[in-house]
C-alpha positions as a printed Julia matrix, in Angstrom:
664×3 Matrix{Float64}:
   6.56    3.13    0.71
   4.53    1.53    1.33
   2.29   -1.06   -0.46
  -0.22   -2.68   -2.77
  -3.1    -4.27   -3.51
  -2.45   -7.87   -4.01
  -5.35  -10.23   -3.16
  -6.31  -13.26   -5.42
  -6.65  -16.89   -4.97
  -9.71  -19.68   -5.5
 -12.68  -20.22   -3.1
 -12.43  -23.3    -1.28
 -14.89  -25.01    0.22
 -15.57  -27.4     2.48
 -16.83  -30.56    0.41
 -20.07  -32.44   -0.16
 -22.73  -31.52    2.22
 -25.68  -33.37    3.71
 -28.31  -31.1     2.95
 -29.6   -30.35   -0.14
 -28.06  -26.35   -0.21
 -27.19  -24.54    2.5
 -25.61  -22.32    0.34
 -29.7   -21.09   -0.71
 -29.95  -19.71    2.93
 -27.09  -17.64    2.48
 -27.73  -16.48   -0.6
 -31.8   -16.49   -1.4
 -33.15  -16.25    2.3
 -35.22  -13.7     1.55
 -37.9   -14.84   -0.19
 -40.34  -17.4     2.09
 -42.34  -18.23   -0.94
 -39.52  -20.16   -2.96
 -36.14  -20.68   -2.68
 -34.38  -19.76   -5.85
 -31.74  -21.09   -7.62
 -28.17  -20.71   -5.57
 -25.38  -19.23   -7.53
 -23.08  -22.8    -8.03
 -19.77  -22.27   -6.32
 -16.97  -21.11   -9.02
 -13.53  -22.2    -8.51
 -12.44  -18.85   -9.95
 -11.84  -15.61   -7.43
 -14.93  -13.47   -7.31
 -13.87  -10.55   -9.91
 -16.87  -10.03  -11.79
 -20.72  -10.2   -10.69
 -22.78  -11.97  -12.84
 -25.63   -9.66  -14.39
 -28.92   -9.6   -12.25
 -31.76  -12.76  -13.06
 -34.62  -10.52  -12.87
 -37.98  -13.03  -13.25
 -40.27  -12.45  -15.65
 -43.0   -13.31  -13.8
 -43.86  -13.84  -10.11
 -42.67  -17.45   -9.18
 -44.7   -20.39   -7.88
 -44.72  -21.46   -4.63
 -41.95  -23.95   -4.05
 -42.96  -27.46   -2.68
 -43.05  -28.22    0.91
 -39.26  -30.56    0.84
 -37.99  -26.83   -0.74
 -39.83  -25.24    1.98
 -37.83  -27.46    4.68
 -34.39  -27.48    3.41
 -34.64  -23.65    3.09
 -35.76  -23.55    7.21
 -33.35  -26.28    7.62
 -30.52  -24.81    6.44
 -31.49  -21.14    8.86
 -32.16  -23.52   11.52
 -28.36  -25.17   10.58
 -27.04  -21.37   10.81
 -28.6   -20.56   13.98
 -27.43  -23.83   15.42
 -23.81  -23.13   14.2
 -24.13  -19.47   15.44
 -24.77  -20.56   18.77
 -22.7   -23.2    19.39
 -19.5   -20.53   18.53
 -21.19  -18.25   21.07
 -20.79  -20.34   23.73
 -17.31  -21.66   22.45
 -15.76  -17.9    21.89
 -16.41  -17.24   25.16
 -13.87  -20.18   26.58
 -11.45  -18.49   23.82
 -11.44  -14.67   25.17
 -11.51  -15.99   28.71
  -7.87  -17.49   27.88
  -6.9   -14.53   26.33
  -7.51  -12.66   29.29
  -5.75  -14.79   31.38
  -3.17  -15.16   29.71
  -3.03  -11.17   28.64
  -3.66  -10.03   32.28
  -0.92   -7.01   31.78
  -1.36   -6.04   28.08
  -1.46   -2.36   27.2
  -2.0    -0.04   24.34
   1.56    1.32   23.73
   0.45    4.57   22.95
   2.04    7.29   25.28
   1.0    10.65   25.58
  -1.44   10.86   22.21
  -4.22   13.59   22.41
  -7.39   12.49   22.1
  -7.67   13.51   18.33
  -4.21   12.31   17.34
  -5.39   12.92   13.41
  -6.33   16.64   13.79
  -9.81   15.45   12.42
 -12.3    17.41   14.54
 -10.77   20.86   13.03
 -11.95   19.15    9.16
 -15.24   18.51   10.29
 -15.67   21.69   12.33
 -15.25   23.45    9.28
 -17.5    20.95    7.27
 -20.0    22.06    9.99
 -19.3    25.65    9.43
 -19.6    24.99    5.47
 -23.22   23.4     6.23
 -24.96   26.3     8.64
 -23.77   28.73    5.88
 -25.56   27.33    2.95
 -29.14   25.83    4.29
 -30.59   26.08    0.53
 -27.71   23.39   -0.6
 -28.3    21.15    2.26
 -31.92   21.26    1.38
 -31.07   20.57   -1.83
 -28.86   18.02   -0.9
 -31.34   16.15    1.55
 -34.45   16.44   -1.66
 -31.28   14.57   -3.86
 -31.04   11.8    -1.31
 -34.56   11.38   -0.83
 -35.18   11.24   -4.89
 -32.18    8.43   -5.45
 -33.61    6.22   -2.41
 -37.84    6.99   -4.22
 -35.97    5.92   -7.37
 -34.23    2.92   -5.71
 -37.7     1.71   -3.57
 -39.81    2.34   -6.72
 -37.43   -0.5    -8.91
 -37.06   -3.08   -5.91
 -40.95   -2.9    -5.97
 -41.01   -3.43  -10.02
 -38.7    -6.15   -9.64
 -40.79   -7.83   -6.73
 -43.7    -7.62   -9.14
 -41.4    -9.48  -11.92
 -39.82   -7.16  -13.82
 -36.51   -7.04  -15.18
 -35.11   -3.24  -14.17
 -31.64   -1.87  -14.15
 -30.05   -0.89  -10.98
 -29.97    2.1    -9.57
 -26.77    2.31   -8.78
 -23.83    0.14   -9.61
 -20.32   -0.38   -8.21
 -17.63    0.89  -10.13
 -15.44   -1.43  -12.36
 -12.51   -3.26  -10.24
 -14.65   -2.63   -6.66
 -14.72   -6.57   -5.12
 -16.51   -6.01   -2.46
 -19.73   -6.93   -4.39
 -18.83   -9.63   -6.91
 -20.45  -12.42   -5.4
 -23.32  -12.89   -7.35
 -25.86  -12.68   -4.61
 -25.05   -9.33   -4.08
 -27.2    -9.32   -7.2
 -29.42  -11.88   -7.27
 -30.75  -12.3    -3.5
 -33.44   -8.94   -3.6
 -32.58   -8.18   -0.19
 -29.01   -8.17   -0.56
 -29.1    -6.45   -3.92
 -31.47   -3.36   -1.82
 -28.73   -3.27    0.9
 -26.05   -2.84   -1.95
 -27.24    0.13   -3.61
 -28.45    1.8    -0.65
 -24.94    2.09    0.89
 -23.77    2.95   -2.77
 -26.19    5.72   -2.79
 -25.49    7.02    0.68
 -21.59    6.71   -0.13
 -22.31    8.6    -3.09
 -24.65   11.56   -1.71
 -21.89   11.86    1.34
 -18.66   12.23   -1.0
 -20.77   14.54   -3.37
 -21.79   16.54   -1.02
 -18.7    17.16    0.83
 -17.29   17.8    -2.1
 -19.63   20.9    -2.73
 -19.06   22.72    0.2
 -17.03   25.87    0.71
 -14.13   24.86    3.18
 -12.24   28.47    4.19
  -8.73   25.65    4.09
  -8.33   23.48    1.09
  -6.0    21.64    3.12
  -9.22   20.79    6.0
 -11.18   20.09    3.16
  -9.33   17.52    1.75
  -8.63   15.99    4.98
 -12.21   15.83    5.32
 -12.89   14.48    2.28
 -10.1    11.67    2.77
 -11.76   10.92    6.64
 -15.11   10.61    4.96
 -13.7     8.2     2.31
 -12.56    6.12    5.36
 -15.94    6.12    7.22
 -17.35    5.16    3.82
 -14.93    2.04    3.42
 -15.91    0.97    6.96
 -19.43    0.36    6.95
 -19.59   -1.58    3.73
 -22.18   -3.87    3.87
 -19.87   -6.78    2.89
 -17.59   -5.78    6.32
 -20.88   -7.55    8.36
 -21.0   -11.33    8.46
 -24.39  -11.62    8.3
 -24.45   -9.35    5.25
 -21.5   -10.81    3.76
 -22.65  -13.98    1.66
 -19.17  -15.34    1.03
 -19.3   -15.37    5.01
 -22.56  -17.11    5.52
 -21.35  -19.5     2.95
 -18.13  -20.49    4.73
 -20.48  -20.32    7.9
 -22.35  -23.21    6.75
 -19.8   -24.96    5.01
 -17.42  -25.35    7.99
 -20.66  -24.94   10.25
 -19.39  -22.01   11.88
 -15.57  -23.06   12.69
 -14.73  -20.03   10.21
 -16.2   -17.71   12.77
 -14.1   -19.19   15.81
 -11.17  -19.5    14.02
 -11.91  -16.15   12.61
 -11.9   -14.98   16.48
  -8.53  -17.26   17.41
  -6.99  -14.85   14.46
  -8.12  -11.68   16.29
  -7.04  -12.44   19.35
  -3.33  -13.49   17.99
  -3.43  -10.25   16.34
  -4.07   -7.87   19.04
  -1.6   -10.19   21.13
   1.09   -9.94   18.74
   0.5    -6.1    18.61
   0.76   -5.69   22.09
  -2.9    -4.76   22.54
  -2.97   -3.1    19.08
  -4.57   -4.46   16.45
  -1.88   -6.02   13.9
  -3.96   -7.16   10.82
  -1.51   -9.99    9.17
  -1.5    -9.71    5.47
   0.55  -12.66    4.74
   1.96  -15.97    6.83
   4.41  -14.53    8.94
   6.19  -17.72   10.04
   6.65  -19.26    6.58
   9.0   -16.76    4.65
  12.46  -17.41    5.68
  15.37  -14.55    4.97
  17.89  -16.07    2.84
  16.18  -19.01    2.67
  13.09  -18.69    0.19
  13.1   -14.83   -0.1
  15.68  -12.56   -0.15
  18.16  -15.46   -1.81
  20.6   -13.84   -4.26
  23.87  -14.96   -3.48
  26.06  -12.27   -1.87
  28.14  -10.93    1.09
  28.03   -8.43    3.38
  31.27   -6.27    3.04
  31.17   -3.47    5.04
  29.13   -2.02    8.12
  28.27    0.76   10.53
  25.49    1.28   12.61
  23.22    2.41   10.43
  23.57    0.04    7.45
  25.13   -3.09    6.3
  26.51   -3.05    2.38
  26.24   -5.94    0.73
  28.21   -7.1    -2.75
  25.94   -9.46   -4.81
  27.97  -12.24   -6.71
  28.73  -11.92  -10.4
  26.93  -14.34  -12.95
  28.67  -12.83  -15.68
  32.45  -13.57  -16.79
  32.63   -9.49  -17.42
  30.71   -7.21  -15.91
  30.42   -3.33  -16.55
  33.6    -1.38  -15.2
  31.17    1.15  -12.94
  30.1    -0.69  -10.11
  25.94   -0.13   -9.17
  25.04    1.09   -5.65
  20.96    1.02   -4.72
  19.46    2.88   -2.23
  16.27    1.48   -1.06
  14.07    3.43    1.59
  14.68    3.09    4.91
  10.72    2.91    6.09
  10.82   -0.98    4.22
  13.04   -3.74    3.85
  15.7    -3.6     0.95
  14.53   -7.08    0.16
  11.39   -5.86   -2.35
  14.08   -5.49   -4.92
  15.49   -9.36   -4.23
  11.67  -11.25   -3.07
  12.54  -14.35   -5.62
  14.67  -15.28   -8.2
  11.64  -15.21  -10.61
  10.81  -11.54   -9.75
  13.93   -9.97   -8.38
  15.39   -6.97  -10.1
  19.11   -7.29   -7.86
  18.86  -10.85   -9.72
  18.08   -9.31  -12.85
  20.6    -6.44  -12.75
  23.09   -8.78  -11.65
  22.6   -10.61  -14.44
  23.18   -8.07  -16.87
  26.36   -7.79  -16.18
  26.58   -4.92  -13.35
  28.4    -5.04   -9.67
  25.17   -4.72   -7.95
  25.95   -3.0    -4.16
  22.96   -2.63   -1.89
  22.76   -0.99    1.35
  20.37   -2.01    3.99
  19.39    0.17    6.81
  19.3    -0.88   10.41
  15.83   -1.33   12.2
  16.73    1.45   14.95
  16.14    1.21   18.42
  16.08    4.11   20.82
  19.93    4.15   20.94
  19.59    5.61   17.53
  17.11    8.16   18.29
  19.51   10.92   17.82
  20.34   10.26   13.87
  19.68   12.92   12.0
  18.47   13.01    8.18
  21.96   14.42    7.4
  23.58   11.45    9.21
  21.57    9.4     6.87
  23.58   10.71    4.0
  26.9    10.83    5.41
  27.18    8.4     7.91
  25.24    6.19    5.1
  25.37    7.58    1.23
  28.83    8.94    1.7
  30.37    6.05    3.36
  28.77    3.63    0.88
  30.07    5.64   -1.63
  33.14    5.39   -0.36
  33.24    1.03    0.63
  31.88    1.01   -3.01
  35.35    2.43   -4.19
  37.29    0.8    -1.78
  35.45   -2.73   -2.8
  36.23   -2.12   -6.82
  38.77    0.7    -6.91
  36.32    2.7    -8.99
  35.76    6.49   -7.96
  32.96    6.56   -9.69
  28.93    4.24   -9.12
  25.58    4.56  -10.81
  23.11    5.36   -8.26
  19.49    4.34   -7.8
  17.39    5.53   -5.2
  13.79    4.11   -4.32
  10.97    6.07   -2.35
  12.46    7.74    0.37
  16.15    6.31   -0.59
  15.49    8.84   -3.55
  14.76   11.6    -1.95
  17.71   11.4     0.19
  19.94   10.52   -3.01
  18.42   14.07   -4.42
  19.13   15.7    -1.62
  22.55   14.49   -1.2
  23.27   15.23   -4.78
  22.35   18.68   -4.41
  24.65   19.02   -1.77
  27.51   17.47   -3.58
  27.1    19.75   -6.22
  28.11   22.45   -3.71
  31.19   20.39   -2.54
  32.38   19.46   -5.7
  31.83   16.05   -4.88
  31.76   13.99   -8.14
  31.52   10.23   -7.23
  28.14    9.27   -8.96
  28.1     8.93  -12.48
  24.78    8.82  -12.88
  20.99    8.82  -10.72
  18.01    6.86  -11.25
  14.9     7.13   -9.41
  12.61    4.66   -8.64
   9.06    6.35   -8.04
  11.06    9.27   -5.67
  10.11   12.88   -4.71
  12.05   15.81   -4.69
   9.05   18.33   -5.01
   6.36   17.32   -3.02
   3.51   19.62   -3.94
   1.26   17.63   -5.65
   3.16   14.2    -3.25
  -1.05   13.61   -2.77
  -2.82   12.56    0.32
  -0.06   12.01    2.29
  -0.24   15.77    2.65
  -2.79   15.48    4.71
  -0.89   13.86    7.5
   1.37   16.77    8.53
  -0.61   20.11    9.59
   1.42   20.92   13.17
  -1.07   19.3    15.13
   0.06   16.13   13.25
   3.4    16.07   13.75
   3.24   17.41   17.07
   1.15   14.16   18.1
   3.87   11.72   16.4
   6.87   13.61   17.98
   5.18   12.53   21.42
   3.99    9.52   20.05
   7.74    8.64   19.37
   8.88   10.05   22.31
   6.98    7.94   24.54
   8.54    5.22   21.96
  12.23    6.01   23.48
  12.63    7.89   20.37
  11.75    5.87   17.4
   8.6     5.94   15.32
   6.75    1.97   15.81
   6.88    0.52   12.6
   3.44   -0.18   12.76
   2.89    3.95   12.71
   3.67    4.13    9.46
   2.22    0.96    7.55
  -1.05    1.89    9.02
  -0.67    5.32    7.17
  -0.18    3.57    4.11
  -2.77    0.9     4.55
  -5.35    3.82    5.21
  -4.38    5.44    1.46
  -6.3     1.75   -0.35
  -8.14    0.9     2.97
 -10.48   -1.25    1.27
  -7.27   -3.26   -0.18
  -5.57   -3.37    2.3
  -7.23   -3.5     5.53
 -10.87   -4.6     5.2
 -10.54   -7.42    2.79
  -7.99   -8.68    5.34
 -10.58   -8.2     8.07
 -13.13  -10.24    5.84
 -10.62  -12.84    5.04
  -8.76  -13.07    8.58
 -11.39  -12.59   11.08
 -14.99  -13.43    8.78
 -13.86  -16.3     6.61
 -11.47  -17.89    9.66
  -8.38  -17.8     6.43
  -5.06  -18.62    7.13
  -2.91  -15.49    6.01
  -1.57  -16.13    2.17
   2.03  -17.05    1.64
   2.64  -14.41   -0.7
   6.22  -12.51   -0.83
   5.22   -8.86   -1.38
   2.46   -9.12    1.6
   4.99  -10.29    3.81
   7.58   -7.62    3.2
   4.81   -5.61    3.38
   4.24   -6.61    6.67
   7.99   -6.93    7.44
   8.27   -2.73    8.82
  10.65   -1.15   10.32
  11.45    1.23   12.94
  12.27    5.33   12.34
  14.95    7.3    14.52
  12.87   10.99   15.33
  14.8    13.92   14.0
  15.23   11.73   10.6
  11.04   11.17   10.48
  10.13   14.81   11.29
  12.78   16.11    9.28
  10.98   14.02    5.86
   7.84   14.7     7.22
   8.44   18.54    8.05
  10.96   19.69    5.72
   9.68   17.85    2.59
   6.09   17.5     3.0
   5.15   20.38    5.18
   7.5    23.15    3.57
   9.06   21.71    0.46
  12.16   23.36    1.21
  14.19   21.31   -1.21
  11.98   21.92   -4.24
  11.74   25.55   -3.13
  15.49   25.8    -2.58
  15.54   26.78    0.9
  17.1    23.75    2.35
  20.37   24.82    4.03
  22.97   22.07    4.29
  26.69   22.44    5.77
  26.15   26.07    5.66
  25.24   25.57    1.77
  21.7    26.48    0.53
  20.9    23.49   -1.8
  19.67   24.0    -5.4
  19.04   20.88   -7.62
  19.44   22.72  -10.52
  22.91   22.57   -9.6
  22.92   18.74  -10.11
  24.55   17.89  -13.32
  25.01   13.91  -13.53
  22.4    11.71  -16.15
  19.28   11.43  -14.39
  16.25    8.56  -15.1
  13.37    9.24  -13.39
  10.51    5.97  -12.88
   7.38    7.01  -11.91
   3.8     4.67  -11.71
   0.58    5.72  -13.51
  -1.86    4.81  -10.02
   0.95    5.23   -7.57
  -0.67    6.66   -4.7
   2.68    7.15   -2.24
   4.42    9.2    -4.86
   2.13   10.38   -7.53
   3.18   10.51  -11.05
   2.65   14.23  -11.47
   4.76   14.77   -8.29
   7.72   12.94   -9.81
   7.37   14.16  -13.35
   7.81   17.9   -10.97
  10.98   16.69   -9.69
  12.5    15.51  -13.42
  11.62   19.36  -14.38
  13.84   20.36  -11.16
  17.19   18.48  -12.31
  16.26   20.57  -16.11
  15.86   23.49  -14.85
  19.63   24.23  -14.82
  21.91   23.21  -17.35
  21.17   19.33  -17.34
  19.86   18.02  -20.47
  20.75   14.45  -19.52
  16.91   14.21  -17.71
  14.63   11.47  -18.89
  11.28   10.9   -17.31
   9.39    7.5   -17.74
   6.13    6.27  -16.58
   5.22    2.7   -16.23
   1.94    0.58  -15.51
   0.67    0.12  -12.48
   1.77    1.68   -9.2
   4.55    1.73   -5.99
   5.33   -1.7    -6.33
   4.02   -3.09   -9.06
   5.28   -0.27  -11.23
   9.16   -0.69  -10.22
   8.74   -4.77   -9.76
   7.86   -5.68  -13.22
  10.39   -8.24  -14.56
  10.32   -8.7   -18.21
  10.07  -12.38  -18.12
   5.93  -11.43  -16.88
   5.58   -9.3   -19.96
   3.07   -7.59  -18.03
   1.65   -3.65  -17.88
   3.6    -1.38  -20.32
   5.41    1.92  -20.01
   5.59    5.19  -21.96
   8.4     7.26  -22.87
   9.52   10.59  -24.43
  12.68   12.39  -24.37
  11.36   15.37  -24.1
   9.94   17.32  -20.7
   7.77   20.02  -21.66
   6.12   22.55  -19.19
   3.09   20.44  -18.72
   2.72   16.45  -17.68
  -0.52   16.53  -20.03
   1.91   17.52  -22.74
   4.23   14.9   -21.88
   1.6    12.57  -21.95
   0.4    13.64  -25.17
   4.14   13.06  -26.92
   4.97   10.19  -25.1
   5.0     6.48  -27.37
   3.47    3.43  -25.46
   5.42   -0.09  -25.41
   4.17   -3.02  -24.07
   5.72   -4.57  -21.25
   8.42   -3.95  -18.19
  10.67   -0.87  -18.6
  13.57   -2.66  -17.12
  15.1    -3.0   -20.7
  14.71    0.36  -21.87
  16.25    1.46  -18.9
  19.28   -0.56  -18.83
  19.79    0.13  -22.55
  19.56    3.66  -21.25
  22.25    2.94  -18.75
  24.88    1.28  -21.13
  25.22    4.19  -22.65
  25.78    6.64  -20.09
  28.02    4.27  -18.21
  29.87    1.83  -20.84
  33.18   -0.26  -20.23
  33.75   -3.67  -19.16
  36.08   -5.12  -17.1
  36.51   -8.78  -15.53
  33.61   -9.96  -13.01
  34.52   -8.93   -9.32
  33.99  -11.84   -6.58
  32.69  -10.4    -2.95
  36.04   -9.9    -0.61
  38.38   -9.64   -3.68
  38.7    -6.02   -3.21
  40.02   -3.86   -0.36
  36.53   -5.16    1.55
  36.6    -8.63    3.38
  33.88  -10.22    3.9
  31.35  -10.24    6.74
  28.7   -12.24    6.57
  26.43  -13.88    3.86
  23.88  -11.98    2.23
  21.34  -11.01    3.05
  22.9   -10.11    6.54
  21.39   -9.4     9.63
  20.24   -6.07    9.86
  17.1    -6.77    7.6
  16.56   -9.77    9.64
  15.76   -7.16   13.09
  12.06   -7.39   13.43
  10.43   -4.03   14.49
């Protein structure tokens, strides 16, 4: 699991200036014969450019005071510019003292820890066999930059022309409106746009000999691409020169100060913050629905939420969140938690939240995962309410373990859950997306020592940086921009800081997920051997509600609409697929209160998603009711509200306990 995109909030700015605009250096410097009008400042967040102002005839010269304020106001940059120079340098000589012994906790890590070079070897290989289509190629270039130079030379003559190019809908990166408007900017634009385009396209068309190295070389590329966006350069960047001016160049040092912290706080890694690590408080303003630890090994804590309810329903609930994130996305604040929520309607909500592992741990298996953790849940659950029987649900990861461990019940005649739902979980993971790409042997065999030299446990770090890579422009440059351009203070915003809130992986459980479900898809294939048993989810025969997100890009909507086809392809016809709005998060955290997004159902799962798709009936807004409705009826009863420690369970702790407070 791993995260979203989630960046919004108004421009500030620095108040009233002296000079007449500074803001016309940042955004019209080009043009030494007038300075044009300066997009105002908009109290809004940059989502949508405004169309180009294309003149429709060659403008005067301006008067000499616009002549000075314009050279005023590059002098003012310069000025600024320098002064930070000379300061950053007092700043990074501190660092080093005071960092005399910091290292890059690395280990053993070839020097190609991402198996890239193999990709682009065959990329090369792909070229020298086809000259004709790079010719072809290079003639394509040249005609979309003769296209590009012959309308910047029409508009420089005054008149109005379309671009050449234009960024698709939703990309940020350009909605300033000097991206636009400033001629200079507006070339730089679509010339990157262009390039970006030829280099995807092009890549695209050749022959690769392995699909698998030519996606990875596609993805790589995408990642160059994101990198050298124009906006990524300060002095390209004109929300940059803007706060450059504005705060005359304290943005830039302060931008520096929040560098530093972050390679410091990494350990001489870079450790981008995506929220404001020191404001969110566990139990205190996140994480806060009242409950009690109950029970504990030591590899989870379980935790009974209170009642709000005088009855509640007479099968208790146990969640299973993954164990790469914090349980706590399911409880971030009363407004938007679905443990609240679910509590609410009048269910004994149990959660289990994994331990951060240190190396002591190292030697947990995936199969201790479900016994030493599923199966003794399962069992504090019954102890806790006296029921032998819980509804199950099972997020990212936590899913595919629940399917796994299901399958493996089935063999042992094990029948304590009364029903499974999935929250945007594999099972099959052949179309599980670009993840894929992370796992050739090479791969794995550089995390195994990368984890070794770890005592044993993957850095939680590792793995967010995986995920971050899969939006990059989300979620690590427009942090870059914002942290380390603009001088921001990280945003106190819940999801970002569980986000940022990762945890720590024993070994043999990582390269067992990574090896046994991603590389070989033994489970979906039904070679997974288990206790001597060779599991088979056909074999799974409880009701089964499978969530999935229309742009989830962790687990892909196809991939889990795959998996609700493996628990039918025996004799369960108590399988319902649904697919929601939005993505990983966004898709499962969508309280109906918001009446945001929508979902789509249909009872039926034909051979095909496409023909899902095509009988499926759209409804506005969260899913969370349909799915509870859903859940009443496979699980119905009532019996009086159960208080934490009123069971054969005493209490521990309050919720939400100390595990989930272990920092990685």
């Amino acid at each position: 699991m791993a995260q979203v995109k989630e960046k919004s909030g108004k421009k500030t700015t620095a108040g009233k200036k002296k000079k007449a605009a500074p803001k016309k250096a940042a955004t019209k410097g080009a043009s030494k014969k007038t300075a044009p009008k300066a997009p105002g400042k908009s109290e809004k967040p940059a989502a949508a450019a405004a169309p180009p102002e294309s003149p429709k005839k060659k403008p005067d010269p301006a008067p000499d005071s616009e002549q000075r304020s314009l050279y005023q106001d590059f002098d003012a940059l310069s000025e600024y510019l320098t002064e930070v120079s000379g300061r950053s340098q007092e700043v990074l000589r501190e660092f080093a003292v005071r960092n005399q012994d910091i290292r890059r906790f690395t280990g053993q890590l070839s020097a190609d820890p991402l198996n890239i070079g193999e990709a682009f070897q065959e990329m090369l290989k792909g070229l020298s066999i086809d000259p004709g289509m790079v010719m072809q190629r290079q003639f394509n270039l040249w005609g979309d930059y003769a296209r590009l130079m012959a309308n910047m030379s029409r508009r420089a003559a005054g008149e109005e022309v379309k671009p050449a190019i234009a960024p698709p809908p939703g990309d940020k990166r350009f909605a300033h409106p000097a991206w636009n408007e400033n001629p200079m900017l507006d070339f730089v634009k679509q010339s990157y746009l262009i390039f970006a385009r030829w280099l995807e396209t092009t890549i695209a068309q050749i022959e690769f000999e392995d699909e698998h190295e030519k996606k990875k070389a596609e993805f790589f590329t995408r990642q160059f691409i994101d990198a050298f966006a124009p906006s990524n350069f300060a002095m390209l960047n004109p929300e940059v020169i803007e706060a450059t001016l504005e705060s005359k160049g304290e943005n830039l040092l302060k931008g520096l100060k929040n560098l530093l912290e972050d390679i410091d706080r990494g350990h001489g890694e870079l450790a981008i913050r995506q929220a404001d690590l020191d404001y969110f408080k566990l139990g205190e303003n996140i994480a806060t629905t009242p409950g009690k630890v109950v029970f504990q090994n030591e590899i989870f804590q379980l935790i009974q939420y209170s009642p709000t309810t005088e009855t509640v329903a007479k099968t208790p609930m146990l969640i299973v969140p993954p164990w790469i994130n914090k349980f706590y996305i399911l409880d971030l604040q009363p407004q938007n938690s679905f443990i609240h929520w679910l509590v609410d309607q009048g269910r004994t909500v149990f959660v289990m939240s994994w331990v951060n592992p240190g190396p002591e741990l190292k030697d947990k298996t995936f199969e201790d995962y479900i016994k030493q953790g599923l199966f003794e849940a399962l069992g504090a659950v019954e102890k806790a309410t006296g029921e032998k029987k819980a509804d199950t649900i099972g997020y990212c990861i936590g899913g595919t373990m629940l399917s796994t461990a299901l399958a493996l019940m089935a063999k042992n005649g094990d029948g304590r859950v009364n029903s499974a739902t999935f929250f945007t979980a594999q099972a099959d993971f052949k179309e599980s997306g670009d993840l894929l790409l992370f796992v050739d042997d090479e791969q794995l065999d550089a995390i195994e020592k990368q984890m070794d030299a770890a005592g044993g446990v993957l850095e939680g770090r590792a793995m967010a940086t995986t995920f971050n890579m899969l939006r990059s422009n989300d979620l690590i440059w427009s942090f870059v921009i914002d942290n380390y351009l603009k001088g921001k203070d990280p945003a106190r915003f819940d999801l970002l800081f569980w986000n940022s809130d990762a945890t720590r992986m024993p070994k043999n459980v990582h390269l067992f997920y990574l090896r046994e479900f991603y590389q070989y898809n033994r489970l979906a294939k039904g070679e997974m051997v288990m206790d001597n048993f060779r599991l088979d989810l056909s074999e799974v025969n409880v009701p089964i509600f499978m969530q999935a997100g229309e742009t989830d890009h962790i687990a892909p909507h196809n991939s889990v609409y795959r998996t609700a086809r493996l628990f039918a392809s025996g004799d369960n016809d108590n399988v319902e697929y649904m697919l929601a709005g939005s993505g990983h998060i966004a898709g499962v955290i969508n309280h109906p209160d918001k009446h945001k997004y929508h979902h789509s159902t249909n009872n039926r799962l034909p051979a095909t998603l496409e023909e899902w798709k095509a009988g499926a009936e759209r409804h506005p807004g969260s899913w969370w009711p349909y799915w509870i409705e859903w859940l009443n009826k496979i699980s119905p009863g009532e019996t009086q509200a159960r208080q934490p420690g009123d069971g054969g369970l005493s209490i521990i702790e309050d919720a939400p306990g100390s595990y989930v407070k272990v920092k990685a």
